[in-house]
Short mmCIF file of C-alpha atoms in Angstrom, two decimals:
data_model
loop_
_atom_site.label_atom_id
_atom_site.label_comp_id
_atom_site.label_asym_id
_atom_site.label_seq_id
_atom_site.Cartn_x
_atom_site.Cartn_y
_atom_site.Cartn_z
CA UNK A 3 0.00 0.00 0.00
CA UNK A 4 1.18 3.46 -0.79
CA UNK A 5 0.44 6.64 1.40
CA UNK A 6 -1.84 8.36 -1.49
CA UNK A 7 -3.60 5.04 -1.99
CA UNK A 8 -3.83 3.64 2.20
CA UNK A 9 -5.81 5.84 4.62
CA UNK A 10 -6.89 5.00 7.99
CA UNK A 11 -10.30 4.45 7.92
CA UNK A 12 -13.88 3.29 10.38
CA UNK A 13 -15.45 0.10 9.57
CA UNK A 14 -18.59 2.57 8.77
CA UNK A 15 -16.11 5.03 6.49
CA UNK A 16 -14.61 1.57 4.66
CA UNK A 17 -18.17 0.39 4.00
CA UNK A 18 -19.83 3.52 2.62
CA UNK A 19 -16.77 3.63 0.33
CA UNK A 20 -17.16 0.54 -0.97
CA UNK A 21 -20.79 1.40 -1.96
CA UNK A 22 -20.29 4.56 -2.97
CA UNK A 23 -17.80 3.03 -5.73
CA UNK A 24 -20.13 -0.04 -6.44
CA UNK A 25 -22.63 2.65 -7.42
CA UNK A 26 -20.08 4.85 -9.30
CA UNK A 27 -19.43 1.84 -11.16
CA UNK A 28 -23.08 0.07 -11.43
CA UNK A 29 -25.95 1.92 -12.09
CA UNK A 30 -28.35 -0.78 -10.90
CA UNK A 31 -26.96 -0.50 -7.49
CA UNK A 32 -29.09 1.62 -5.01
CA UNK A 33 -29.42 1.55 -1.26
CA UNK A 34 -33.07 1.29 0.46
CA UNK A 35 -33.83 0.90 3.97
CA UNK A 36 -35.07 2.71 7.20
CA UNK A 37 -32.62 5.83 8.05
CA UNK A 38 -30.11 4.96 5.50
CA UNK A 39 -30.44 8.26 3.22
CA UNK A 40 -31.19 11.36 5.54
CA UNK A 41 -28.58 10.26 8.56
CA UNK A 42 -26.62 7.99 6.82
CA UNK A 43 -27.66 4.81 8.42
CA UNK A 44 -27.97 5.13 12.50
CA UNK A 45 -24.61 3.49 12.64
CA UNK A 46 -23.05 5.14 9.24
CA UNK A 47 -22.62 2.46 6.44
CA UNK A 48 -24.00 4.80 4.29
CA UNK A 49 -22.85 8.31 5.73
CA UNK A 50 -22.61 10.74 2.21
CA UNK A 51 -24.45 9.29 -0.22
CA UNK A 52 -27.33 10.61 -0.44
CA UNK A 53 -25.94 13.87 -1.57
CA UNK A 54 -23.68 12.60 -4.19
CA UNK A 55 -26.91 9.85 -5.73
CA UNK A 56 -29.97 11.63 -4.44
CA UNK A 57 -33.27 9.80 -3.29
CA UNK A 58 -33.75 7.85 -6.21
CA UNK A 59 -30.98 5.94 -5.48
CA UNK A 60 -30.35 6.00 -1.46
CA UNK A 61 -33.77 5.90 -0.56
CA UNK A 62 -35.61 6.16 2.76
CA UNK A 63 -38.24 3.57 3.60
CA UNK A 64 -40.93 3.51 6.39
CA UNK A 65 -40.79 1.23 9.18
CA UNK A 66 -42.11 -2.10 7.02
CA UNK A 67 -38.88 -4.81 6.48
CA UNK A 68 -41.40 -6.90 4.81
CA UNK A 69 -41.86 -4.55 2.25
CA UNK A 70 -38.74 -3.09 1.50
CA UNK A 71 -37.01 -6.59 1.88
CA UNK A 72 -39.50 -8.02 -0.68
CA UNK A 73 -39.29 -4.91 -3.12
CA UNK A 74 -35.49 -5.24 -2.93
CA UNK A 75 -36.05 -9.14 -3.75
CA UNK A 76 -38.30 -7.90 -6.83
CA UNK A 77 -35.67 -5.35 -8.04
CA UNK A 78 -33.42 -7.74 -7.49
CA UNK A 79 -34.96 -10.86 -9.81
CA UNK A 80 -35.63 -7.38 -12.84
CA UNK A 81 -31.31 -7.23 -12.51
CA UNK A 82 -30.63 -4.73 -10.22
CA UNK A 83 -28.59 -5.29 -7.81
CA UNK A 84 -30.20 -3.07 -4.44
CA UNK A 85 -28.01 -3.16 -0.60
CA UNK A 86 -31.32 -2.88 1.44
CA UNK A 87 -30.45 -2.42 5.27
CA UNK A 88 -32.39 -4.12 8.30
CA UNK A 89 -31.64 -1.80 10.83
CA UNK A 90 -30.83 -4.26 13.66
CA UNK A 91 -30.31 -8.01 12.83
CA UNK A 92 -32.77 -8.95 15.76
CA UNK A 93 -35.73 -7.20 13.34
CA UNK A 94 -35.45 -9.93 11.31
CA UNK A 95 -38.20 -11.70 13.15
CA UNK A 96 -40.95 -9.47 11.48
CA UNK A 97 -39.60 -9.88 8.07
CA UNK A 98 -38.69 -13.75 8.12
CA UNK A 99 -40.81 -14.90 5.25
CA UNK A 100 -38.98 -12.49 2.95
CA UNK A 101 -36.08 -13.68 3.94
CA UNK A 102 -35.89 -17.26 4.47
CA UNK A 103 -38.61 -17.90 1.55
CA UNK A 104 -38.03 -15.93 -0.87
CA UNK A 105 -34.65 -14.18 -0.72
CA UNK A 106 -32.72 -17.50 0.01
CA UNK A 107 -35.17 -19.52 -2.30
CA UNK A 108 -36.19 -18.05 -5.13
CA UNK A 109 -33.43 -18.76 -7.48
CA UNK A 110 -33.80 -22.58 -6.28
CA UNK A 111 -37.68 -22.91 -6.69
CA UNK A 112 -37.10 -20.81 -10.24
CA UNK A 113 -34.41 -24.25 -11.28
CA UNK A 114 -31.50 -21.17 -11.12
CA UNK A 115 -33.75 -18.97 -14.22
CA UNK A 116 -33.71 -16.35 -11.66
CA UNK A 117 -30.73 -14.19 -9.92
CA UNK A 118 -31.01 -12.15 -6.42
CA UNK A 119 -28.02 -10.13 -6.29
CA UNK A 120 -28.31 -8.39 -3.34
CA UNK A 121 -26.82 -7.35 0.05
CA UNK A 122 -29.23 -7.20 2.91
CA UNK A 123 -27.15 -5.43 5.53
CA UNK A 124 -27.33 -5.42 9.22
CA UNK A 125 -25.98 -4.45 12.27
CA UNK A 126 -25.38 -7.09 15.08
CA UNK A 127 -23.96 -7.36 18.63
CA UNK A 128 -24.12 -6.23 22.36
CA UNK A 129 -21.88 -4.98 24.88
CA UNK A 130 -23.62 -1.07 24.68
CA UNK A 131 -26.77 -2.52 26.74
CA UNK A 132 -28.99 -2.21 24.61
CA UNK A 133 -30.80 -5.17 25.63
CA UNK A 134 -32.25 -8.57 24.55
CA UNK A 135 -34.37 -6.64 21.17
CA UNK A 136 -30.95 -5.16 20.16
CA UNK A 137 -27.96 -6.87 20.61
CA UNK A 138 -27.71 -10.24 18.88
CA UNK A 139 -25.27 -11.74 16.31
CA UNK A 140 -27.22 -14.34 14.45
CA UNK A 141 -25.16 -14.89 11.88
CA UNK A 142 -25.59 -18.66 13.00
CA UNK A 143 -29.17 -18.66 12.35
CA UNK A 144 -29.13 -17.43 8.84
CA UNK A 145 -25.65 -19.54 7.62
CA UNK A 146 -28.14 -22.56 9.23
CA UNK A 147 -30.53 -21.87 6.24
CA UNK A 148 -29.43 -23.09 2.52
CA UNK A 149 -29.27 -19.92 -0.37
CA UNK A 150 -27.37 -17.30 1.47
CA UNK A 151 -24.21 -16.28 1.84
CA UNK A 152 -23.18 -15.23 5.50
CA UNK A 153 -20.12 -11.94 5.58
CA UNK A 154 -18.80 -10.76 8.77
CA UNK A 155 -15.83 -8.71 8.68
CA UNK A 156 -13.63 -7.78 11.62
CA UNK A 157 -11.76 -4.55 10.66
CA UNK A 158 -12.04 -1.63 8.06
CA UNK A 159 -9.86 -3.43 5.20
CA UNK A 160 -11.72 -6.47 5.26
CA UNK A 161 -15.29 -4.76 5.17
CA UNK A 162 -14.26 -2.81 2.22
CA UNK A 163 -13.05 -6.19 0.30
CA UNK A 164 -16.09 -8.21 1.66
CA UNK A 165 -18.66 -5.28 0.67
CA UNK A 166 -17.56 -5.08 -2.68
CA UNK A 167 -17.48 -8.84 -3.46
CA UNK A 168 -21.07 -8.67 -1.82
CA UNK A 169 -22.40 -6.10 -4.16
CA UNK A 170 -20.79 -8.10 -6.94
CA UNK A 171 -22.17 -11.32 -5.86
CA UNK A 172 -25.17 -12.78 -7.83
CA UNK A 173 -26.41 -14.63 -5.16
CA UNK A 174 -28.21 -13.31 -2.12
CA UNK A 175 -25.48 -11.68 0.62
CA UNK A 176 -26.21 -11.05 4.28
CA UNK A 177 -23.60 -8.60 5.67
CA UNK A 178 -23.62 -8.31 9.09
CA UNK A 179 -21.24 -5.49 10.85
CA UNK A 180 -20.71 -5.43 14.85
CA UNK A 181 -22.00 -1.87 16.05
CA UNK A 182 -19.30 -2.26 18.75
CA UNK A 183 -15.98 -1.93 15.83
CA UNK A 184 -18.24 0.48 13.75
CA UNK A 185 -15.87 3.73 15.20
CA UNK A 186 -18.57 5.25 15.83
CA UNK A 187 -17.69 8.57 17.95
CA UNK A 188 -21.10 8.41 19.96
CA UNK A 189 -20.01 4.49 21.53
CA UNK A 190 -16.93 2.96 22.60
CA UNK A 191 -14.92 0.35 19.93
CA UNK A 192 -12.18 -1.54 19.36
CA UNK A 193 -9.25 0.64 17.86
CA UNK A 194 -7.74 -2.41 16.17
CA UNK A 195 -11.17 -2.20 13.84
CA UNK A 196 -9.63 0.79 12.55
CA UNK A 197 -6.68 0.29 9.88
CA UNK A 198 -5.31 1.01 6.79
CA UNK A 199 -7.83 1.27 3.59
CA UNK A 200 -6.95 1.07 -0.22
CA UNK A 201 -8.29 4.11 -1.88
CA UNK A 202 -8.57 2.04 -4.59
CA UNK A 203 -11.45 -0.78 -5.32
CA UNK A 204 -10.91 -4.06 -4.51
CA UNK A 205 -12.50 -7.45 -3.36
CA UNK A 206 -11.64 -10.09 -0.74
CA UNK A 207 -13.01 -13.83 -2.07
CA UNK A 208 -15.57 -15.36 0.08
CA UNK A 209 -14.90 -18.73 2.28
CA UNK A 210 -11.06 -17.15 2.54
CA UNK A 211 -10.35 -17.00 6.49
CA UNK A 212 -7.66 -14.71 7.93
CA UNK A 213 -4.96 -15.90 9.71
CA UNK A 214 -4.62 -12.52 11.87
CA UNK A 215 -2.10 -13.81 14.50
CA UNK A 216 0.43 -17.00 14.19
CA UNK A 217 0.85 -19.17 17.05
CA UNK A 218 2.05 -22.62 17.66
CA UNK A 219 0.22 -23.53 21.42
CA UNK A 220 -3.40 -23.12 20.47
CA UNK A 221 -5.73 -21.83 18.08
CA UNK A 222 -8.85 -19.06 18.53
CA UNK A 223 -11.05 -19.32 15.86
CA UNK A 224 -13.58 -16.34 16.15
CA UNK A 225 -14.98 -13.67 13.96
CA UNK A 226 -16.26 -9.57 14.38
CA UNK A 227 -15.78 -7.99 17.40
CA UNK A 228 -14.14 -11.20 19.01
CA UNK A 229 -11.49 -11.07 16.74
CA UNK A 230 -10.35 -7.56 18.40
CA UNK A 231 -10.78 -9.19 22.02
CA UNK A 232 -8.92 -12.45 20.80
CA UNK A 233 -6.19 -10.37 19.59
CA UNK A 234 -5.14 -8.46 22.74
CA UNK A 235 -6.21 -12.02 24.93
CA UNK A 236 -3.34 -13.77 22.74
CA UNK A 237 -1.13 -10.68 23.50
CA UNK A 238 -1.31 -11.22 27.25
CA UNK A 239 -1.18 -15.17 27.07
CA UNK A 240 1.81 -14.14 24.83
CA UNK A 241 3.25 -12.24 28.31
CA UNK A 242 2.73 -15.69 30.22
CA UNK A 243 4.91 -17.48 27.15
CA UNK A 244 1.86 -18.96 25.48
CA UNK A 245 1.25 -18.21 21.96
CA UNK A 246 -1.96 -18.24 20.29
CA UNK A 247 -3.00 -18.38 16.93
CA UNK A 248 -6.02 -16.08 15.75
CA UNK A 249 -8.03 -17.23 12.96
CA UNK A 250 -10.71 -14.38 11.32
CA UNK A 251 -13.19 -16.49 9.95
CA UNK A 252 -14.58 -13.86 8.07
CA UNK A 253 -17.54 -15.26 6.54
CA UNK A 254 -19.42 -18.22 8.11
CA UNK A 255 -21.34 -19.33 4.74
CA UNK A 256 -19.02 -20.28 2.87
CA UNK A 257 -16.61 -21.47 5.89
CA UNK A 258 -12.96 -22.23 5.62
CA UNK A 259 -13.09 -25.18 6.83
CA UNK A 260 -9.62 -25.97 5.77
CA UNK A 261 -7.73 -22.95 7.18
CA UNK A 262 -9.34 -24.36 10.86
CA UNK A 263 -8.23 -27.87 10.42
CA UNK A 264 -4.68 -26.57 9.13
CA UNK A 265 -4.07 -24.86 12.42
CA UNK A 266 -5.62 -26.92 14.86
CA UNK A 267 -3.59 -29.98 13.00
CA UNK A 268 -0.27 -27.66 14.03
CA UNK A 269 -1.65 -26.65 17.30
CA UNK A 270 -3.41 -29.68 18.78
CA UNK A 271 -6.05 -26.97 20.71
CA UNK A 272 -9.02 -25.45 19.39
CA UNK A 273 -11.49 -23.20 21.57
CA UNK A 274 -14.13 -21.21 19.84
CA UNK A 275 -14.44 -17.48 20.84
CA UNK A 276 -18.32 -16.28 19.62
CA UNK A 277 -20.63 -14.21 20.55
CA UNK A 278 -23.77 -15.96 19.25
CA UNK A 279 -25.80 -18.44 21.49
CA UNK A 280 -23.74 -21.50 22.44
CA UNK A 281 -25.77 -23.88 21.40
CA UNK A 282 -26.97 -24.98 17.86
CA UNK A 283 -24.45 -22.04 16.50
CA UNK A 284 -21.02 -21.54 15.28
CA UNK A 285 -18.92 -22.74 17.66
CA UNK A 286 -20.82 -26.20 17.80
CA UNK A 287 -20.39 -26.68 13.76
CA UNK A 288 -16.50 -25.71 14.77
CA UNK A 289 -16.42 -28.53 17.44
CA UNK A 290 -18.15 -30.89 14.97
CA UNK A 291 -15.31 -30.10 11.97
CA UNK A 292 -12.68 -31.44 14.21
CA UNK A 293 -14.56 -34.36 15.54
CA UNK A 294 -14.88 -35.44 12.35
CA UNK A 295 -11.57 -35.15 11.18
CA UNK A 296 -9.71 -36.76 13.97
CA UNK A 297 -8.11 -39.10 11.73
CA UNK A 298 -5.64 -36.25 10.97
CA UNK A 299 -6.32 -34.03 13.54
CA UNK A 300 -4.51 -35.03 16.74
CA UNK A 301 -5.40 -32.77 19.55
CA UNK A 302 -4.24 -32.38 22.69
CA UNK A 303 -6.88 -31.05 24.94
CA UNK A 304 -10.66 -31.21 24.12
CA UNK A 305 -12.01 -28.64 22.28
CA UNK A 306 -13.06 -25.73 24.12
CA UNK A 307 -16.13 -23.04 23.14
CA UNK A 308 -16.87 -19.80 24.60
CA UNK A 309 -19.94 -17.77 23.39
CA UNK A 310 -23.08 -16.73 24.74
CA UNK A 311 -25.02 -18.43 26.91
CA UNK A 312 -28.79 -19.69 25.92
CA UNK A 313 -30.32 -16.51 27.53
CA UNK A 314 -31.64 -13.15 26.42
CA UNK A 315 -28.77 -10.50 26.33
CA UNK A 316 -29.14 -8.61 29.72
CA UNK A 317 -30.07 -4.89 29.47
CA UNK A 318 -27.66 -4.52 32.99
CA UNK A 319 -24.09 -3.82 31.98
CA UNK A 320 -22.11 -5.96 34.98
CA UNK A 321 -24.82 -9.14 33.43
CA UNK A 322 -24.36 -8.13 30.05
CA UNK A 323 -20.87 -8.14 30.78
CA UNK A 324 -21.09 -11.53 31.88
CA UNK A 325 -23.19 -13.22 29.42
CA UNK A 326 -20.78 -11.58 26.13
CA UNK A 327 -17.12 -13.29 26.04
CA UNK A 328 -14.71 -10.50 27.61
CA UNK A 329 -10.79 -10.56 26.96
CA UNK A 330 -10.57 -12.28 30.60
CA UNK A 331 -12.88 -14.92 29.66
CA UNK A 332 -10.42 -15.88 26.68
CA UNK A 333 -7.52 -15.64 28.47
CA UNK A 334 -9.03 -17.83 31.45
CA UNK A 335 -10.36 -20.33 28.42
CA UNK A 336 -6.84 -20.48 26.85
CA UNK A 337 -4.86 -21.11 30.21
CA UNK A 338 -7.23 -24.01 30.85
CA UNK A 339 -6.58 -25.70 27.69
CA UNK A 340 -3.01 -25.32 27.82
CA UNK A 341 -3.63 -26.77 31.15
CA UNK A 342 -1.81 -24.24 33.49
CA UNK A 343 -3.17 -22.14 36.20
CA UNK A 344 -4.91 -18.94 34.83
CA UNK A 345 -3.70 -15.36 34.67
CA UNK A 346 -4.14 -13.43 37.94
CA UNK A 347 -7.40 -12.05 37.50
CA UNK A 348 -9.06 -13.85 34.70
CA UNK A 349 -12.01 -15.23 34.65
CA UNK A 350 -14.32 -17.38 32.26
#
């Protein structure tokens, strides 16, 4: 990267980009949704744009997912290729039908004579208590349903590359981005969210996982805002002479399956660092990978998983707290796999 091409930019700032030169490049792009035009999308994915495309293009919808969800669906089918925004990922309750039977279906039950290319976008994750309506991931319950493709990035560079291969995609996209690594100025984030951004277009190839940190004692394998906390968790098991390789999923459908086994296979530990539900999720279709590849995988602890608990997420921050994998919890997770006594002060 060259200075005049690299800047430092927000998850929100790298996504908006990466629409804004979709639809510079593709007229049949457009943005619909519930705040997206007039603020710029409560959390900013689509801060600018409505001056430079006007409302014809970023357009405002009232509070009705079902509709807009099904008119982007329709556009999409006529060869347009519309980003329509779902506000919070736990709203996708009132528009499920869209969704599940028609976005993810359509081209199936039309024997592939139909193409959706769309995004729907959607922000996901706690830790700002903003309680159980507000606050889940998910990501696990749409990759669980066949016709979708599942993104979610980590950092600014990644979102950029993801977004762009999302807008490009002819198949149906959900893009999920963690309000919490947003850098957003009105909530606290992870600063390691924040990196360098080519000015430039360019795409990162879905089912491609990260390796963000080497290691040769254990491996994380995580995703969003987890990849942040992993990160400075393998930093202070890295203090205590333990080093821990990071995997960034970055999308769960499709899933790099191979880049897990790889690492585990040099490791020999595995724990799972999510914040979905524990069970019937992510870190349970991690658990299963290995268990059915112990033939060549030869660990050396049982796998481990650390996500959230089968409860509502707790509007109190010291439960919330509790319920959402902290850096501690990681750190206390890791130590017990490697089978030495935890870090002073951590806690799982």
């Amino acid at each position: 990267m060259t200075t005049q091409t690299a800047r430092k930019l927000t998850m929100a700032q790298a996504i908006s980009e990466a629409i804004d030169q979709e639809m510079e490049r593709d007229n049949e792009v457009f943005v619909m949704g519930e705040d997206v035009a007039k603020y710029g999308g409560i959390f900013s994915a689509t801060g600018g744009l409505l001056a430079k495309y006007g409302k014809d293009r970023i357009m405002d919808t009232p509070i009705s997912e079902t509709a807009f969800i099904g008119s982007a669906i329709g556009a999409a089918a006529e060869g347009m290729r519309p980003i329509a925004e779902l506000m919070f990922v736990d709203f996708f309750g009132v528009c499920m039908d869209m969704i599940y039977n028609h976005m993810a279906k359509n081209t199936y039950m039309a024997g592939g004579n139909i193409r959706l290319p769309m995004v729907l976008m959607a922000a996901i994750g706690g830790g700002y208590n903003d309680a159980a309506q507000h606050s889940q991931c998910l990501y696990a319950t749409f990759a669980h349903m066949p016709g979708m493709k599942v993104v979610v990035p980590s950092n600014a560079y990644d979102a950029k590359g993801l977004m762009t291969q999302a807008i490009r995609e002819d198949n149906p996209v959900v893009f999920l981005f963690h309000k919490g690594i947003m850098g957003l100025p009105w909530m606290s984030y992870f600063e390691g969210s924040t990196n360098a951004v080519p000015l430039e277009p360019y795409v990162i190839p879905f089912g491609q996982a990260n390796v963000v940190r080497e290691g040769r004692d254990l491996t994380i394998v995580t995703l969003s805002q987890m990849v942040q906390k992993s990160l400075i968790a393998a930093q202070q098991l890295a203090a205590a002479g333990i080093e821990a390789e990071v995997i960034d999923l970055r999308t769960v459908v499709p899933l790099d399956r191979e880049a897990v086994l790889r690492s585990v296979r040099k490791t020999g530990r595995l724990l799972v660092a999510d914040e979905d539900y524990l069970s019937f999720g992510l870190s349970g279709e991690i658990a299963a990978l290995i268990a059915e590849n112990l033939d060549t995988v030869k660990l050396k602890a049982p796998v481990r998983r650390l996500a959230v608990p089968d409860v509502p997420i707790p509007y109190s921050r010291p439960l919330e707290q509790f319920v959402i994998p902290q850096v501690e919890a990681i750190v206390a997770a890791s130590q017990r796999l490697m089978g030495v006594p935890q870090l002073e002060g951590a806690s799982a």
